[in-house]
Amino acid sequence: MERFDDYSGKIPQRSLKEVLEALEKNQADYNFLEEKIHLRGETEYYEGSADLTLRIKKGEKMWASLRKIGIEGGRMMATPDSVFMINRLERYFVAGSVESLQKVSGYEFSYNDLESLVTGSIPAAYLTNSKFRQEGAACILEINDRDPLMTYTINAYNLLPEHIELRDGMGGNAEVQYKTYQKMKGKFYPQWLEVSIESPEITAKAILEIKEITINAPKEMTFSIPSRYEEITW
């Protein structure tokens, strides 16, 4: 396990080139990824925990099944252009485009961004023209030529992503904090991460504790909407 608080002593001074090379080197290497996750979440209307099985076919499909005390309560599937969710407990489903989900969250993001956040793989080429500075053990890269403002913090000791923040300039804020990593086949994958979103549309927090990671052992990613389920629109 790789923990940021395990490091002490003299802080290495890093350059943008070093950081980008490290990010490129640690790009997640898989065609199919499965993670067993314990999820704790909180919104304005709900607080609780559940077990999540997440499966990703790289660049094509992301699938998740949410269970509590062994009973499936929901299922999700995302593709580069669409998002589908089923709530089995309340018998409804949501089907929409990635653009419609962007409106709900208040932030622009792509399917590839979702994969990158889950795997801790930040494309180095994307950050080539970022503004770079180092404050203590924090190597900070900012992209402010787009809306929202994006800030990436890379730990100077191990050159792994530690924090990602998006600010929309209107009080909205989204953050991903990576607490620990696990090394699998020469690459570091997030093992504990915390996500929060604050916008006029939604306020939510989640802690994801990844219990098990399996690489390149494809499994089914079935998704069908039962009849008589009510459709809910965003």
XYZ file of C-alpha atoms in Angstrom:
234
model
C 0.000 0.000 0.000
C 1.277 3.464 -0.883
C 0.311 6.149 1.656
C 1.154 9.837 1.358
C 1.601 10.259 5.112
C 4.336 7.584 5.151
C 6.828 10.079 3.710
C 9.021 12.443 5.705
C 12.419 14.079 5.420
C 13.776 16.321 2.707
C 11.170 17.098 0.050
C 12.335 16.458 -3.530
C 12.185 19.511 -5.800
C 10.369 18.526 -8.976
C 10.003 20.022 -12.431
C 6.952 19.951 -14.690
C 8.851 17.559 -16.966
C 9.452 15.098 -14.117
C 5.804 15.193 -13.068
C 4.510 14.637 -16.594
C 6.916 11.760 -17.184
C 5.793 10.091 -13.946
C 2.105 10.486 -14.832
C 2.722 8.991 -18.258
C 4.656 6.074 -16.762
C 1.836 5.260 -14.336
C -0.975 5.257 -16.902
C -3.256 2.342 -15.991
C -2.550 -0.628 -18.272
C -5.662 -2.749 -18.735
C -8.340 -3.748 -21.209
C -10.807 -4.854 -18.551
C -10.845 -3.806 -14.911
C -12.994 -4.969 -12.009
C -13.026 -3.426 -8.540
C -14.859 -4.489 -5.383
C -15.610 -1.302 -3.440
C -17.119 -0.397 -0.096
C -18.974 2.874 -0.617
C -20.103 5.384 1.969
C -22.167 8.234 0.599
C -23.996 11.323 1.731
C -26.330 13.788 -0.012
C -28.848 16.323 1.227
C -31.465 13.563 1.353
C -29.558 10.333 2.002
C -26.704 8.891 4.016
C -25.578 5.283 4.054
C -23.162 2.619 2.862
C -23.194 -0.244 0.393
C -20.956 -2.586 -1.592
C -20.216 -1.691 -5.194
C -18.910 -3.876 -7.998
C -17.382 -1.748 -10.750
C -16.355 -3.113 -14.155
C -14.699 -1.146 -16.951
C -14.066 -2.131 -20.546
C -11.489 0.486 -21.380
C -12.733 3.272 -23.630
C -16.083 1.568 -24.210
C -18.215 0.868 -21.162
C -18.394 1.333 -17.402
C -20.798 -0.873 -15.400
C -21.634 -0.901 -11.699
C -23.884 -2.883 -9.362
C -24.770 -1.549 -5.905
C -25.657 -4.009 -3.152
C -26.686 -3.693 0.481
C -26.861 -6.761 2.754
C -26.551 -8.908 -0.367
C -29.492 -7.380 -2.243
C -28.941 -5.421 -5.452
C -30.433 -1.977 -5.039
C -29.251 -0.396 -8.245
C -27.277 -0.773 -11.439
C -25.511 1.730 -13.672
C -23.958 1.699 -17.111
C -22.057 4.486 -18.856
C -20.702 4.684 -22.393
C -18.876 7.549 -24.125
C -22.218 9.174 -24.985
C -24.892 7.778 -22.633
C -25.646 7.064 -18.978
C -28.253 4.607 -17.647
C -29.264 3.946 -14.037
C -31.790 1.595 -12.428
C -33.162 1.922 -8.900
C -34.524 -1.530 -8.096
C -35.836 -0.579 -4.666
C -38.036 2.233 -5.938
C -38.574 0.662 -9.380
C -37.504 3.495 -11.647
C -34.788 4.145 -14.210
C -32.915 7.061 -15.712
C -31.598 7.119 -19.272
C -29.822 10.109 -20.701
C -26.831 11.543 -22.470
C -23.536 12.464 -20.856
C -24.533 16.084 -21.514
C -27.663 15.699 -19.376
C -25.587 14.305 -16.507
C -23.254 17.273 -16.870
C -26.201 19.592 -16.310
C -27.206 17.767 -13.124
C -23.697 17.814 -11.671
C -22.956 21.327 -12.905
C -19.638 20.240 -14.447
C -18.408 19.343 -17.898
C -16.705 15.956 -18.119
C -16.341 13.108 -20.567
C -16.516 9.350 -20.263
C -12.713 9.235 -20.458
C -12.550 11.671 -17.526
C -14.593 9.218 -15.439
C -12.224 6.365 -16.250
C -9.227 8.552 -15.420
C -10.650 9.569 -12.044
C -11.384 5.975 -11.039
C -7.950 4.666 -12.053
C -5.930 7.725 -10.983
C -4.575 7.995 -14.526
C -4.222 11.623 -15.560
C -3.201 11.980 -19.240
C 0.153 13.764 -19.187
C -0.432 15.361 -22.609
C -3.474 17.129 -21.200
C -1.287 18.938 -18.649
C 1.616 19.903 -20.907
C 0.653 23.593 -21.009
C -0.509 23.860 -17.405
C 0.855 26.421 -14.961
C 3.243 24.645 -12.601
C 4.469 25.447 -9.111
C 5.616 23.480 -6.076
C 4.490 24.272 -2.548
C 6.195 21.954 -0.092
C 5.362 18.371 -1.092
C 2.567 19.539 -3.400
C 3.325 19.827 -7.110
C 0.449 21.960 -8.396
C -0.659 22.076 -12.025
C -3.408 24.494 -13.039
C -5.429 24.710 -16.212
C -7.259 28.028 -16.267
C -7.912 28.477 -19.970
C -11.231 26.647 -19.721
C -14.330 26.656 -17.573
C -14.183 25.260 -14.914
C -10.726 25.959 -13.483
C -8.938 22.652 -12.891
C -6.154 22.127 -10.373
C -4.135 18.920 -10.051
C -1.924 18.216 -7.034
C 0.795 15.593 -7.436
C 2.778 14.402 -4.414
C 6.457 15.351 -4.749
C 7.713 12.222 -2.983
C 6.083 9.517 -5.100
C 4.714 11.602 -8.025
C 1.210 10.143 -7.693
C -1.998 12.195 -7.978
C -3.178 13.346 -4.561
C -5.923 15.858 -5.260
C -8.011 17.102 -8.199
C -10.237 20.163 -7.894
C -12.678 21.806 -10.295
C -14.110 25.269 -9.634
C -16.792 26.739 -11.863
C -16.256 30.373 -10.826
C -19.786 30.626 -9.459
C -19.324 28.920 -6.104
C -19.493 25.364 -7.410
C -16.719 22.997 -6.444
C -15.861 19.347 -7.130
C -12.953 17.464 -5.580
C -11.313 14.043 -5.710
C -8.782 13.177 -3.010
C -6.631 10.080 -3.328
C -5.570 8.765 0.076
C -3.797 5.458 -0.671
C -2.705 3.409 -3.699
C -2.153 -0.271 -4.416
C 0.500 -1.509 -6.851
C -0.764 -3.961 -9.469
C 1.429 -5.262 -12.284
C 3.832 -2.358 -12.001
C 1.153 0.370 -11.865
C -0.376 2.213 -8.916
C -4.192 2.135 -8.657
C -6.187 4.177 -6.110
C -7.234 2.128 -3.093
C -8.970 4.833 -1.062
C -10.489 7.991 -2.513
C -12.935 10.642 -1.426
C -15.210 12.543 -3.825
C -17.292 15.634 -3.156
C -19.516 17.836 -5.326
C -20.994 21.180 -4.336
C -23.182 22.990 -6.857
C -26.624 24.640 -7.042
C -27.968 21.356 -8.426
C -26.443 18.848 -5.998
C -24.400 18.426 -2.839
C -22.822 15.016 -2.356
C -19.875 13.267 -0.730
C -18.584 9.731 -1.095
C -15.753 7.615 0.298
C -14.657 4.687 -1.855
C -12.582 1.970 -0.203
C -11.401 -0.407 -2.915
C -11.123 -3.880 -1.434
C -10.107 -5.873 -4.505
C -8.764 -5.104 -7.981
C -8.752 -7.613 -10.864
C -7.136 -6.812 -14.205
C -7.928 -8.356 -17.615
C -10.360 -11.039 -16.458
C -13.504 -10.005 -18.410
C -16.923 -10.629 -16.875
C -20.493 -9.951 -17.918
C -21.762 -6.375 -17.972
C -25.440 -7.045 -18.531
C -27.894 -4.194 -18.305
C -31.612 -4.247 -19.074
C -34.491 -2.110 -17.875
C -37.332 -4.146 -16.363
C -40.815 -3.589 -17.689
C -43.154 -1.408 -15.610
C -40.292 0.650 -14.231
C -41.028 4.367 -14.271
C -38.683 6.600 -16.244
C -37.320 9.608 -14.370
C -35.825 12.489 -16.316
C -32.996 14.755 -15.239
